[in-house]
mmCIF file of C-alpha atoms in Angstrom:
data_model
loop_
_atom_site.group_PDB
_atom_site.id
_atom_site.type_symbol
_atom_site.label_atom_id
_atom_site.label_comp_id
_atom_site.label_asym_id
_atom_site.label_seq_id
_atom_site.Cartn_x
_atom_site.Cartn_y
_atom_site.Cartn_z
ATOM 1 C CA MET V 1 3.536 4.579 -38.632
ATOM 2 C CA ASN V 2 6.101 6.720 -38.222
ATOM 3 C CA PRO V 3 9.389 4.618 -38.265
ATOM 4 C CA GLU V 4 11.554 6.723 -35.522
ATOM 5 C CA LEU V 5 8.468 4.398 -33.329
ATOM 6 C CA LEU V 6 9.529 1.002 -34.637
ATOM 7 C CA VAL V 7 11.492 -1.483 -32.727
ATOM 8 C CA GLU V 8 15.026 -2.169 -34.532
ATOM 9 C CA ASP V 9 16.683 -4.339 -32.029
ATOM 10 C CA VAL V 10 15.571 -6.055 -27.834
ATOM 11 C CA ARG V 11 18.631 -6.309 -25.766
ATOM 12 C CA LEU V 12 18.892 -8.614 -23.393
ATOM 13 C CA THR V 13 21.083 -8.675 -20.463
ATOM 14 C CA PRO V 14 21.186 -11.378 -17.595
ATOM 15 C CA ILE V 15 22.260 -9.443 -13.847
ATOM 16 C CA LEU V 16 23.328 -11.276 -10.502
ATOM 17 C CA ILE V 17 22.810 -8.230 -7.535
ATOM 18 C CA ALA V 18 23.888 -8.427 -4.225
ATOM 19 C CA ASP V 19 21.558 -8.772 -1.434
ATOM 20 C CA PRO V 20 21.831 -9.664 2.057
ATOM 21 C CA PRO V 21 20.546 -12.022 3.938
ATOM 22 C CA LEU V 22 16.864 -11.751 4.703
ATOM 23 C CA LEU V 23 15.073 -13.881 6.127
ATOM 24 C CA ASN V 24 11.534 -15.222 4.925
ATOM 25 C CA THR V 25 9.361 -18.546 5.406
ATOM 26 C CA GLN V 26 11.211 -20.130 3.014
ATOM 27 C CA GLY V 27 14.711 -19.533 4.401
ATOM 28 C CA ALA V 28 17.135 -16.702 3.368
ATOM 29 C CA HIS V 29 17.763 -14.273 -0.063
ATOM 30 C CA GLN V 30 21.251 -15.776 -1.866
ATOM 31 C CA PRO V 31 24.555 -13.211 -1.660
ATOM 32 C CA PHE V 32 23.197 -12.592 -5.422
ATOM 33 C CA THR V 33 19.803 -12.076 -6.768
ATOM 34 C CA PRO V 34 18.765 -12.251 -10.618
ATOM 35 C CA ARG V 35 17.619 -10.000 -12.617
ATOM 36 C CA LEU V 36 17.026 -9.324 -16.040
ATOM 37 C CA ILE V 37 17.212 -5.369 -17.938
ATOM 38 C CA VAL V 38 15.082 -5.111 -20.836
ATOM 39 C CA GLU V 39 16.756 -2.521 -23.533
ATOM 40 C CA VAL V 40 14.191 -1.383 -26.491
ATOM 41 C CA VAL V 41 15.804 0.329 -29.322
ATOM 42 C CA THR V 42 13.992 1.998 -31.394
ATOM 43 C CA GLN V 43 14.501 2.873 -35.661
ATOM 44 C CA GLY V 44 14.605 6.295 -34.390
ATOM 45 C CA GLY V 45 17.922 5.750 -31.638
ATOM 46 C CA VAL V 46 15.949 5.997 -28.352
ATOM 47 C CA VAL V 47 16.736 2.814 -26.255
ATOM 48 C CA GLY V 48 13.758 1.733 -23.743
ATOM 49 C CA LEU V 49 14.800 0.289 -20.343
ATOM 50 C CA GLY V 50 12.332 -2.069 -18.656
ATOM 51 C CA GLU V 51 13.068 -4.947 -15.367
ATOM 52 C CA THR V 52 12.223 -8.407 -13.910
ATOM 53 C CA TYR V 53 13.001 -11.396 -12.689
ATOM 54 C CA GLY V 54 16.473 -13.141 -14.764
ATOM 55 C CA ASP V 55 15.829 -16.930 -13.479
ATOM 56 C CA GLY V 56 16.032 -19.475 -16.238
ATOM 57 C CA LYS V 57 12.424 -20.126 -17.044
ATOM 58 C CA TYR V 58 12.061 -16.186 -17.146
ATOM 59 C CA LEU V 59 15.053 -15.878 -19.465
ATOM 60 C CA ARG V 60 13.469 -18.653 -21.818
ATOM 61 C CA LEU V 61 10.868 -16.922 -22.172
ATOM 62 C CA ALA V 62 12.300 -13.740 -22.967
ATOM 63 C CA ARG V 63 14.117 -14.395 -26.048
ATOM 64 C CA PRO V 64 12.254 -15.705 -28.307
ATOM 65 C CA LEU V 65 9.564 -12.142 -27.642
ATOM 66 C CA ALA V 66 12.789 -10.502 -27.640
ATOM 67 C CA GLU V 67 13.867 -11.856 -31.284
ATOM 68 C CA ALA V 68 9.903 -10.822 -32.159
ATOM 69 C CA LEU V 69 9.675 -7.438 -31.333
ATOM 70 C CA PRO V 70 12.176 -6.354 -34.028
ATOM 71 C CA GLY V 71 9.161 -4.556 -36.760
ATOM 72 C CA ARG V 72 6.882 -3.959 -34.501
ATOM 73 C CA SER V 73 5.704 -0.334 -32.874
ATOM 74 C CA VAL V 74 6.981 0.521 -29.646
ATOM 75 C CA THR V 75 3.198 1.961 -29.732
ATOM 76 C CA ASP V 76 1.604 -1.670 -29.664
ATOM 77 C CA VAL V 77 1.864 -1.949 -26.126
ATOM 78 C CA ASN V 78 -1.344 -4.456 -26.406
ATOM 79 C CA GLY V 79 -0.125 -6.048 -28.782
ATOM 80 C CA LEU V 80 2.569 -7.739 -26.697
ATOM 81 C CA PHE V 81 0.274 -9.977 -24.781
ATOM 82 C CA ALA V 82 -1.091 -11.565 -27.994
ATOM 83 C CA LEU V 83 2.796 -11.455 -29.043
ATOM 84 C CA ALA V 84 3.653 -13.049 -26.037
ATOM 85 C CA GLU V 85 1.420 -15.428 -25.981
ATOM 86 C CA ARG V 86 2.300 -17.230 -29.843
ATOM 87 C CA VAL V 87 5.863 -16.523 -29.502
ATOM 88 C CA CYS V 88 6.309 -17.618 -25.825
ATOM 89 C CA GLY V 89 2.943 -20.238 -25.562
ATOM 90 C CA ASP V 90 4.455 -23.755 -25.513
ATOM 91 C CA SER V 91 4.505 -25.260 -22.564
ATOM 92 C CA ARG V 92 8.368 -26.511 -24.001
ATOM 93 C CA ALA V 93 10.150 -23.199 -23.357
ATOM 94 C CA VAL V 94 8.450 -23.105 -19.114
ATOM 95 C CA ASP V 95 10.459 -25.055 -16.979
ATOM 96 C CA GLU V 96 7.747 -27.661 -15.773
ATOM 97 C CA ARG V 97 8.933 -27.064 -11.699
ATOM 98 C CA VAL V 98 6.142 -23.656 -12.489
ATOM 99 C CA ASP V 99 3.625 -25.429 -9.999
ATOM 100 C CA ALA V 100 5.510 -24.989 -7.227
ATOM 101 C CA GLY V 101 4.209 -22.639 -5.161
ATOM 102 C CA GLY V 102 6.191 -19.478 -3.432
ATOM 103 C CA LEU V 103 5.604 -15.724 -1.634
ATOM 104 C CA ARG V 104 3.782 -14.777 -4.460
ATOM 105 C CA GLY V 105 1.576 -17.804 -4.431
ATOM 106 C CA VAL V 106 1.116 -21.031 -7.275
ATOM 107 C CA GLN V 107 3.252 -19.698 -9.840
ATOM 108 C CA THR V 108 1.571 -21.107 -13.823
ATOM 109 C CA ALA V 109 3.453 -20.529 -17.200
ATOM 110 C CA ASP V 110 0.961 -17.773 -17.439
ATOM 111 C CA LYS V 111 2.054 -15.422 -15.091
ATOM 112 C CA LEU V 112 5.026 -16.746 -15.659
ATOM 113 C CA ARG V 113 4.390 -14.312 -19.209
ATOM 114 C CA LEU V 114 2.923 -11.984 -17.242
ATOM 115 C CA SER V 115 6.096 -11.616 -15.740
ATOM 116 C CA VAL V 116 8.227 -11.182 -18.919
ATOM 117 C CA VAL V 117 6.015 -9.059 -20.372
ATOM 118 C CA SER V 118 5.771 -6.258 -17.772
ATOM 119 C CA ALA V 119 9.426 -5.656 -18.638
ATOM 120 C CA PHE V 120 8.976 -5.439 -22.249
ATOM 121 C CA GLU V 121 5.832 -2.709 -21.845
ATOM 122 C CA VAL V 122 7.963 -0.483 -19.413
ATOM 123 C CA ALA V 123 10.663 -0.565 -22.009
ATOM 124 C CA CYS V 124 7.885 0.638 -24.809
ATOM 125 C CA LEU V 125 6.395 3.357 -22.886
ATOM 126 C CA ASP V 126 10.282 4.580 -22.152
ATOM 127 C CA ALA V 127 11.226 4.592 -25.248
ATOM 128 C CA LEU V 128 7.940 6.099 -26.387
ATOM 129 C CA GLY V 129 7.913 8.878 -23.589
ATOM 130 C CA LYS V 130 11.804 9.972 -24.269
ATOM 131 C CA THR V 131 10.719 10.129 -28.242
ATOM 132 C CA LEU V 132 7.879 12.142 -27.708
ATOM 133 C CA GLY V 133 9.253 14.399 -24.884
ATOM 134 C CA LEU V 134 7.104 12.810 -22.491
ATOM 135 C CA PRO V 135 7.342 11.439 -18.953
ATOM 136 C CA VAL V 136 5.373 7.741 -18.808
ATOM 137 C CA HIS V 137 3.259 9.020 -16.357
ATOM 138 C CA ALA V 138 1.507 11.151 -19.252
ATOM 139 C CA LEU V 139 1.277 8.696 -21.023
ATOM 140 C CA LEU V 140 -0.562 6.615 -19.146
ATOM 141 C CA GLY V 141 -3.675 9.863 -18.651
ATOM 142 C CA GLY V 142 -1.393 11.815 -16.160
ATOM 143 C CA LYS V 143 -0.280 12.122 -12.367
ATOM 144 C CA VAL V 144 -2.635 12.687 -9.096
ATOM 145 C CA ARG V 145 0.270 13.105 -7.217
ATOM 146 C CA ASP V 146 4.133 14.928 -7.457
ATOM 147 C CA SER V 147 5.419 12.402 -4.867
ATOM 148 C CA VAL V 148 4.472 8.820 -4.110
ATOM 149 C CA GLU V 149 4.636 7.556 -0.479
ATOM 150 C CA TYR V 150 6.395 4.055 0.436
ATOM 151 C CA SER V 151 6.890 1.779 3.475
ATOM 152 C CA ALA V 152 10.374 0.427 5.081
ATOM 153 C CA TYR V 153 10.375 -2.893 4.161
ATOM 154 C CA LEU V 154 11.741 -4.660 7.918
ATOM 155 C CA PHE V 155 13.236 -7.834 7.786
ATOM 156 C CA TYR V 156 14.867 -10.469 10.078
ATOM 157 C CA LYS V 157 18.151 -11.120 8.863
ATOM 158 C CA TYR V 158 21.391 -12.365 9.624
ATOM 159 C CA ALA V 159 24.561 -10.683 10.056
ATOM 160 C CA GLY V 160 26.117 -10.621 6.640
ATOM 161 C CA ALA V 161 28.510 -8.400 4.478
ATOM 162 C CA ASP V 162 26.297 -6.024 4.171
ATOM 163 C CA GLU V 163 26.309 -2.685 7.196
ATOM 164 C CA TRP V 164 22.573 -3.593 7.915
ATOM 165 C CA GLY V 165 24.223 -6.207 10.691
ATOM 166 C CA GLU V 166 21.996 -8.894 12.311
ATOM 167 C CA ALA V 167 17.674 -8.674 13.083
ATOM 168 C CA LEU V 168 16.713 -11.954 14.865
ATOM 169 C CA ASP V 169 14.703 -10.828 17.515
ATOM 170 C CA PRO V 170 12.447 -7.281 18.480
ATOM 171 C CA ALA V 171 15.008 -5.018 19.927
ATOM 172 C CA GLY V 172 16.987 -5.511 16.224
ATOM 173 C CA ILE V 173 14.180 -5.004 14.971
ATOM 174 C CA VAL V 174 13.387 -1.980 16.772
ATOM 175 C CA ALA V 175 16.854 -0.615 15.708
ATOM 176 C CA GLN V 176 16.228 -1.551 11.507
ATOM 177 C CA ALA V 177 12.945 1.180 12.038
ATOM 178 C CA ARG V 178 15.223 3.476 13.469
ATOM 179 C CA ARG V 179 17.437 3.311 10.686
ATOM 180 C CA PHE V 180 14.665 3.316 8.250
ATOM 181 C CA ASP V 181 13.286 6.094 10.196
ATOM 182 C CA ARG V 182 16.598 8.412 10.131
ATOM 183 C CA ALA V 183 18.045 7.788 6.711
ATOM 184 C CA TYR V 184 14.635 7.361 5.042
ATOM 185 C CA GLY V 185 11.849 9.560 6.451
ATOM 186 C CA PHE V 186 9.346 6.102 6.380
ATOM 187 C CA ARG V 187 6.471 7.141 8.099
ATOM 188 C CA SER V 188 5.087 3.122 8.208
ATOM 189 C CA PHE V 189 6.827 -0.023 8.704
ATOM 190 C CA LYS V 190 6.219 -2.983 7.335
ATOM 191 C CA LEU V 191 7.469 -6.671 8.784
ATOM 192 C CA LYS V 192 8.093 -9.359 6.857
ATOM 193 C CA GLY V 193 7.084 -12.075 8.870
ATOM 194 C CA GLY V 194 6.391 -16.037 8.950
ATOM 195 C CA VAL V 195 10.056 -16.376 10.208
ATOM 196 C CA PHE V 196 9.573 -16.690 14.128
ATOM 197 C CA PRO V 197 7.125 -18.817 16.127
ATOM 198 C CA PRO V 198 4.153 -15.922 16.055
ATOM 199 C CA GLU V 199 4.932 -15.112 19.668
ATOM 200 C CA GLU V 200 8.132 -13.389 18.875
ATOM 201 C CA GLU V 201 6.392 -11.691 15.793
ATOM 202 C CA ILE V 202 3.367 -10.177 17.674
ATOM 203 C CA ALA V 203 6.626 -9.170 20.566
ATOM 204 C CA ALA V 204 7.975 -7.414 17.575
ATOM 205 C CA ILE V 205 5.329 -5.830 16.386
ATOM 206 C CA ARG V 206 4.469 -4.794 19.726
ATOM 207 C CA ALA V 207 8.182 -2.909 20.271
ATOM 208 C CA LEU V 208 7.789 -1.361 17.094
ATOM 209 C CA ALA V 209 4.075 0.006 17.539
ATOM 210 C CA GLU V 210 5.347 1.568 21.316
ATOM 211 C CA GLU V 211 8.745 2.860 19.448
ATOM 212 C CA PHE V 212 6.394 5.137 16.829
ATOM 213 C CA PRO V 213 3.266 5.211 18.415
ATOM 214 C CA GLY V 214 0.747 6.044 16.103
ATOM 215 C CA ARG V 215 2.690 4.965 12.477
ATOM 216 C CA PRO V 216 0.710 2.777 10.451
ATOM 217 C CA LEU V 217 2.716 -1.189 11.301
ATOM 218 C CA ARG V 218 1.612 -4.638 9.162
ATOM 219 C CA LEU V 219 2.918 -7.844 9.193
ATOM 220 C CA ASP V 220 3.475 -9.893 6.076
ATOM 221 C CA PRO V 221 4.053 -13.767 7.028
ATOM 222 C CA ASN V 222 3.454 -15.570 3.651
ATOM 223 C CA GLY V 223 0.875 -17.966 4.264
ATOM 224 C CA ALA V 224 2.481 -19.719 6.526
ATOM 225 C CA TRP V 225 0.148 -19.674 9.412
ATOM 226 C CA SER V 226 -3.225 -21.452 10.101
ATOM 227 C CA VAL V 227 -6.256 -20.197 10.350
ATOM 228 C CA GLU V 228 -6.616 -19.989 13.690
ATOM 229 C CA THR V 229 -2.863 -19.006 14.621
ATOM 230 C CA SER V 230 -3.728 -15.856 11.811
ATOM 231 C CA LEU V 231 -6.448 -14.863 13.985
ATOM 232 C CA ARG V 232 -4.862 -15.994 17.180
ATOM 233 C CA VAL V 233 -2.305 -12.987 15.828
ATOM 234 C CA ALA V 234 -4.750 -10.922 14.801
ATOM 235 C CA ARG V 235 -6.222 -10.196 18.167
ATOM 236 C CA GLU V 236 -3.070 -9.555 19.392
ATOM 237 C CA LEU V 237 -2.246 -6.837 17.491
ATOM 238 C CA GLU V 238 -5.917 -5.795 16.587
ATOM 239 C CA ASP V 239 -5.592 -2.773 18.124
ATOM 240 C CA VAL V 240 -2.049 -1.504 16.251
ATOM 241 C CA LEU V 241 -1.858 -3.104 12.439
ATOM 242 C CA GLU V 242 -2.968 -1.338 9.773
ATOM 243 C CA TYR V 243 -2.883 -4.340 8.092
ATOM 244 C CA LEU V 244 -2.148 -7.835 8.344
ATOM 245 C CA GLU V 245 -0.829 -9.273 4.528
ATOM 246 C CA ASP V 246 -1.860 -13.105 3.815
ATOM 247 C CA PRO V 247 -1.431 -14.614 7.207
ATOM 248 C CA ALA V 248 -2.842 -17.702 5.562
ATOM 249 C CA SER V 249 -2.631 -19.206 2.240
ATOM 250 C CA GLY V 250 -5.379 -19.211 -0.426
ATOM 251 C CA THR V 251 -8.679 -17.618 -0.759
ATOM 252 C CA PRO V 252 -10.824 -20.071 0.921
ATOM 253 C CA ALA V 253 -8.508 -19.684 4.546
ATOM 254 C CA MET V 254 -8.569 -16.403 3.923
ATOM 255 C CA ALA V 255 -12.156 -15.361 3.427
ATOM 256 C CA GLU V 256 -12.321 -18.036 7.231
ATOM 257 C CA VAL V 257 -9.973 -15.580 9.078
ATOM 258 C CA ALA V 258 -11.555 -12.204 7.143
ATOM 259 C CA SER V 259 -14.750 -13.322 8.567
ATOM 260 C CA ARG V 260 -14.190 -14.024 12.512
ATOM 261 C CA THR V 261 -11.819 -10.621 12.598
ATOM 262 C CA ASP V 262 -11.897 -6.656 11.643
ATOM 263 C CA VAL V 263 -8.426 -6.741 11.123
ATOM 264 C CA PRO V 264 -7.982 -5.610 7.209
ATOM 265 C CA LEU V 265 -6.877 -8.865 5.275
ATOM 266 C CA ALA V 266 -4.429 -7.946 2.197
ATOM 267 C CA THR V 267 -3.279 -9.842 -0.988
ATOM 268 C CA ASN V 268 -0.010 -10.040 -2.886
ATOM 269 C CA MET V 269 -0.739 -14.525 -2.708
ATOM 270 C CA CYS V 270 -4.341 -15.059 -3.903
ATOM 271 C CA VAL V 271 -5.000 -12.069 -5.584
ATOM 272 C CA THR V 272 -2.103 -11.716 -8.626
ATOM 273 C CA THR V 273 -4.020 -12.582 -12.213
ATOM 274 C CA PHE V 274 -7.703 -11.001 -12.621
ATOM 275 C CA GLU V 275 -9.054 -14.820 -13.302
ATOM 276 C CA GLU V 276 -8.735 -14.884 -8.814
ATOM 277 C CA VAL V 277 -10.255 -11.808 -8.517
ATOM 278 C CA PRO V 278 -14.120 -12.886 -8.236
ATOM 279 C CA GLU V 279 -13.578 -15.532 -6.358
ATOM 280 C CA ALA V 280 -11.884 -13.587 -3.799
ATOM 281 C CA PHE V 281 -13.879 -10.548 -3.323
ATOM 282 C CA ALA V 282 -17.135 -13.014 -3.491
ATOM 283 C CA ALA V 283 -15.841 -13.784 -0.709
ATOM 284 C CA GLY V 284 -14.446 -10.791 0.812
ATOM 285 C CA ALA V 285 -10.746 -12.507 1.212
ATOM 286 C CA VAL V 286 -9.426 -9.575 1.050
ATOM 287 C CA ARG V 287 -10.200 -6.017 1.817
ATOM 288 C CA ILE V 288 -6.440 -4.534 -0.261
ATOM 289 C CA VAL V 289 -4.760 -5.797 -2.804
ATOM 290 C CA LEU V 290 -0.905 -5.292 -3.416
ATOM 291 C CA CYS V 291 -0.529 -4.451 -6.698
ATOM 292 C CA ASP V 292 2.734 -5.561 -8.894
ATOM 293 C CA HIS V 293 3.296 -4.295 -12.373
ATOM 294 C CA HIS V 294 5.751 -7.198 -12.583
ATOM 295 C CA TYR V 295 2.440 -10.078 -11.484
ATOM 296 C CA TRP V 296 -0.236 -8.310 -13.718
ATOM 297 C CA GLY V 297 1.521 -7.868 -16.940
ATOM 298 C CA GLY V 298 2.747 -3.590 -17.344
ATOM 299 C CA LEU V 299 1.675 -0.182 -15.995
ATOM 300 C CA HIS V 300 -1.922 -0.506 -17.701
ATOM 301 C CA ARG V 301 -2.791 -3.832 -16.286
ATOM 302 C CA THR V 302 -1.852 -2.347 -12.636
ATOM 303 C CA ARG V 303 -4.397 1.001 -14.034
ATOM 304 C CA GLU V 304 -7.051 -1.774 -14.567
ATOM 305 C CA LEU V 305 -6.527 -3.067 -11.189
ATOM 306 C CA ALA V 306 -6.793 0.062 -9.990
ATOM 307 C CA ALA V 307 -10.434 0.772 -11.324
ATOM 308 C CA LEU V 308 -11.435 -2.497 -10.431
ATOM 309 C CA CYS V 309 -10.524 -2.276 -6.810
ATOM 310 C CA ARG V 310 -12.162 1.198 -6.712
ATOM 311 C CA ALA V 311 -15.252 -0.619 -7.992
ATOM 312 C CA TYR V 312 -15.442 -3.364 -5.822
ATOM 313 C CA GLY V 313 -14.598 -0.907 -2.665
ATOM 314 C CA VAL V 314 -11.429 -2.773 -1.586
ATOM 315 C CA GLY V 315 -8.503 -1.370 -0.809
ATOM 316 C CA LEU V 316 -4.962 -0.667 -2.549
ATOM 317 C CA SER V 317 -1.786 -0.998 -2.175
ATOM 318 C CA MET V 318 1.704 -1.473 -4.226
ATOM 319 C CA HIS V 319 3.735 -5.253 -3.237
ATOM 320 C CA SER V 320 7.441 -4.929 -4.280
ATOM 321 C CA ASN V 321 10.380 -7.706 -5.029
ATOM 322 C CA THR V 322 13.991 -7.058 -4.812
ATOM 323 C CA HIS V 323 14.385 -4.487 -7.808
ATOM 324 C CA LEU V 324 15.986 -2.000 -9.162
ATOM 325 C CA GLY V 325 16.008 1.716 -9.792
ATOM 326 C CA ILE V 326 14.428 1.029 -13.060
ATOM 327 C CA SER V 327 11.153 -1.129 -11.319
ATOM 328 C CA LEU V 328 11.222 1.505 -8.621
ATOM 329 C CA ALA V 329 10.909 4.097 -11.509
ATOM 330 C CA ALA V 330 8.366 1.775 -13.393
ATOM 331 C CA MET V 331 6.654 1.965 -9.529
ATOM 332 C CA THR V 332 6.459 5.514 -8.756
ATOM 333 C CA GLN V 333 5.280 6.796 -12.793
ATOM 334 C CA VAL V 334 2.273 3.891 -13.124
ATOM 335 C CA ALA V 335 1.633 5.288 -8.356
ATOM 336 C CA ALA V 336 1.455 8.832 -9.844
ATOM 337 C CA THR V 337 -1.820 7.940 -12.046
ATOM 338 C CA LEU V 338 -3.769 6.227 -9.325
ATOM 339 C CA PRO V 339 -6.273 8.017 -7.305
ATOM 340 C CA HIS V 340 -7.880 4.852 -5.368
ATOM 341 C CA LEU V 341 -3.964 4.349 -3.592
ATOM 342 C CA ASP V 342 -4.929 4.279 -0.090
ATOM 343 C CA HIS V 343 -1.659 3.421 1.326
ATOM 344 C CA ALA V 344 2.300 3.805 1.411
ATOM 345 C CA CYS V 345 3.931 1.094 -1.268
ATOM 346 C CA ASP V 346 5.985 -1.533 -0.716
ATOM 347 C CA THR V 347 10.051 -1.578 -1.459
ATOM 348 C CA HIS V 348 12.889 -3.148 -1.460
ATOM 349 C CA TYR V 349 15.364 -0.636 -2.694
ATOM 350 C CA PRO V 350 17.304 0.745 0.491
ATOM 351 C CA TRP V 351 18.190 -3.290 0.788
ATOM 352 C CA GLN V 352 19.941 -2.730 -2.742
ATOM 353 C CA THR V 353 23.434 -1.871 -2.740
ATOM 354 C CA GLU V 354 24.181 -1.935 -6.729
ATOM 355 C CA ASP V 355 21.930 -0.863 -9.104
ATOM 356 C CA VAL V 356 22.260 -0.547 -13.256
ATOM 357 C CA VAL V 357 21.148 3.570 -13.027
ATOM 358 C CA THR V 358 22.881 6.369 -13.340
ATOM 359 C CA ALA V 359 21.607 8.239 -10.165
ATOM 360 C CA ARG V 360 20.019 6.036 -7.359
ATOM 361 C CA PRO V 361 16.324 7.146 -6.341
ATOM 362 C CA ALA V 362 16.261 8.735 -3.101
ATOM 363 C CA PHE V 363 13.864 9.143 -0.453
ATOM 364 C CA ARG V 364 12.816 12.451 1.404
ATOM 365 C CA ASP V 365 10.588 11.897 4.442
ATOM 366 C CA GLY V 366 9.480 8.638 3.022
ATOM 367 C CA ARG V 367 8.291 9.742 -0.409
ATOM 368 C CA LEU V 368 9.813 9.870 -3.844
ATOM 369 C CA ALA V 369 9.640 13.242 -6.240
ATOM 370 C CA VAL V 370 7.968 11.679 -9.686
ATOM 371 C CA SER V 371 9.949 12.763 -12.200
ATOM 372 C CA ASP V 372 8.706 14.547 -14.900
ATOM 373 C CA ALA V 373 11.342 14.087 -17.185
ATOM 374 C CA PRO V 374 10.889 11.923 -20.847
ATOM 375 C CA GLY V 375 10.078 8.859 -20.306
ATOM 376 C CA LEU V 376 10.500 6.512 -16.975
ATOM 377 C CA GLY V 377 13.220 9.095 -16.273
ATOM 378 C CA VAL V 378 16.210 7.064 -15.421
ATOM 379 C CA ALA V 379 19.387 6.364 -17.298
ATOM 380 C CA LEU V 380 21.635 3.303 -17.814
ATOM 381 C CA ASP V 381 24.988 2.872 -15.834
ATOM 382 C CA ARG V 382 26.753 0.641 -18.648
ATOM 383 C CA ASP V 383 29.758 -0.095 -16.858
ATOM 384 C CA ALA V 384 27.847 -1.005 -14.095
ATOM 385 C CA LEU V 385 25.649 -3.325 -16.406
ATOM 386 C CA ALA V 386 28.311 -5.057 -17.728
ATOM 387 C CA ALA V 387 29.720 -5.483 -14.315
ATOM 388 C CA LEU V 388 26.922 -7.076 -12.756
ATOM 389 C CA HIS V 389 26.373 -9.164 -16.033
ATOM 390 C CA ARG V 390 30.088 -10.370 -16.290
ATOM 391 C CA ARG V 391 28.907 -11.982 -12.153
ATOM 392 C CA TRP V 392 25.771 -13.669 -13.933
ATOM 393 C CA LEU V 393 28.123 -15.258 -16.499
ATOM 394 C CA GLU V 394 30.718 -16.455 -14.378
ATOM 395 C CA ASP V 395 28.450 -17.645 -11.985
ATOM 396 C CA ASP V 396 28.210 -21.396 -11.596
ATOM 397 C CA GLY V 397 24.776 -21.502 -12.224
ATOM 398 C CA THR V 398 24.275 -21.619 -8.306
ATOM 399 C CA HIS V 399 22.795 -17.993 -7.692
ATOM 400 C CA ARG V 400 21.329 -18.354 -11.140
ATOM 401 C CA ASP V 401 17.576 -19.402 -10.589
ATOM 402 C CA ARG V 402 16.413 -17.696 -6.537
ATOM 403 C CA ASP V 403 15.895 -20.876 -3.964
ATOM 404 C CA ASP V 404 15.331 -19.272 -0.736
ATOM 405 C CA ALA V 405 16.007 -22.664 1.153
ATOM 406 C CA ALA V 406 18.479 -23.639 -0.689
ATOM 407 C CA ALA V 407 20.137 -20.552 0.619
ATOM 408 C CA MET V 408 19.624 -21.247 4.033
ATOM 409 C CA ARG V 409 20.655 -25.152 3.712
ATOM 410 C CA ARG V 410 23.871 -23.222 2.280
ATOM 411 C CA LEU V 411 23.782 -20.422 5.803
ATOM 412 C CA ARG V 412 22.705 -22.348 8.726
ATOM 413 C CA PRO V 413 22.424 -26.191 8.001
ATOM 414 C CA GLN V 414 21.539 -26.742 11.750
ATOM 415 C CA GLY V 415 18.154 -23.720 12.044
ATOM 416 C CA ILE V 416 17.096 -20.753 11.586
ATOM 417 C CA ARG V 417 18.927 -19.250 14.879
ATOM 418 C CA GLY V 418 22.169 -21.615 13.817
ATOM 419 C CA GLU V 419 22.163 -23.331 17.500
#
């Protein structure tokens, strides 16, 4: 074994990043969101970078895995899963509340573990690519496109410390979309719904269709609606929607909606593990799966999901979370290798004003160029990392775990419009 490829050390740095008051069906984004930066250091002195969720339940799983990794090769990414199950599998290491539903569906200990492993896998691939002088996409079999298309992610939001202003009606959403179009050149638009009554969100999509005729439009209420409400919205918007994402909660409800509308249904809630695939595909519950390497356990497993979707004739897009430049680079590297990527990928990145990489990725005409530099093609800004970690250390615990419902109560205890 080449000693330069052996892991010498693993550094975990939890951070808090600024987040604007974006609204969803559970509440509002907190002023700061936790993320975890993983650094895998090889005996050859190369540092590989990874990123994932930074809530306490993820940190509790990441620490024993970080302690167990030294001495192993960065090439052994398949072995990470068995290692994580062995050292992180004790149920005592996992918060008892993980079975609570969320914006990604029901959480389990296995799903949390995969989200942690994903950051370690990406960091190992980044270190391996840097050592060999190869981009991560080459380690995944090579790119099939030189740039990856992304979609504008629109949110209802309160006015905050950010420069975007308020968006609580169709006019505000259209103004937001115009800015995304002007600044980044995004060609498609996704609205986070489930916030206001369906009629208001229908009106917002209609306003977008009038402002941007022919552009792909998506609506995602995160499972907030009943089957009948989902069908009513689908009927109202069937002529303008590219797809309707998770209108109802759970595979049975999604399957019923799918059987009664021609509007394609997409998901990142009822299909987030391989174990959930058979039921959803057999029931015809979804026509598009939004992959997310944080959910599925990394870049290799994202490619496995893509192959499975291709075999079953299910479309593929990409989900995002409140990610920074490391995750965006990983998303772009794996997306570049997927022949069957049917739709523009989601990204929250334009909403994030802080980062831990030295140069922010730049969207051109709604696309990101695929880096051919070794590894992920990003470098760590240690000063920024230290400052964001200091914020985490100084926090009283209010923001170390994401809680959109609590954030909403603090922002507007009297209701969503603050009336």
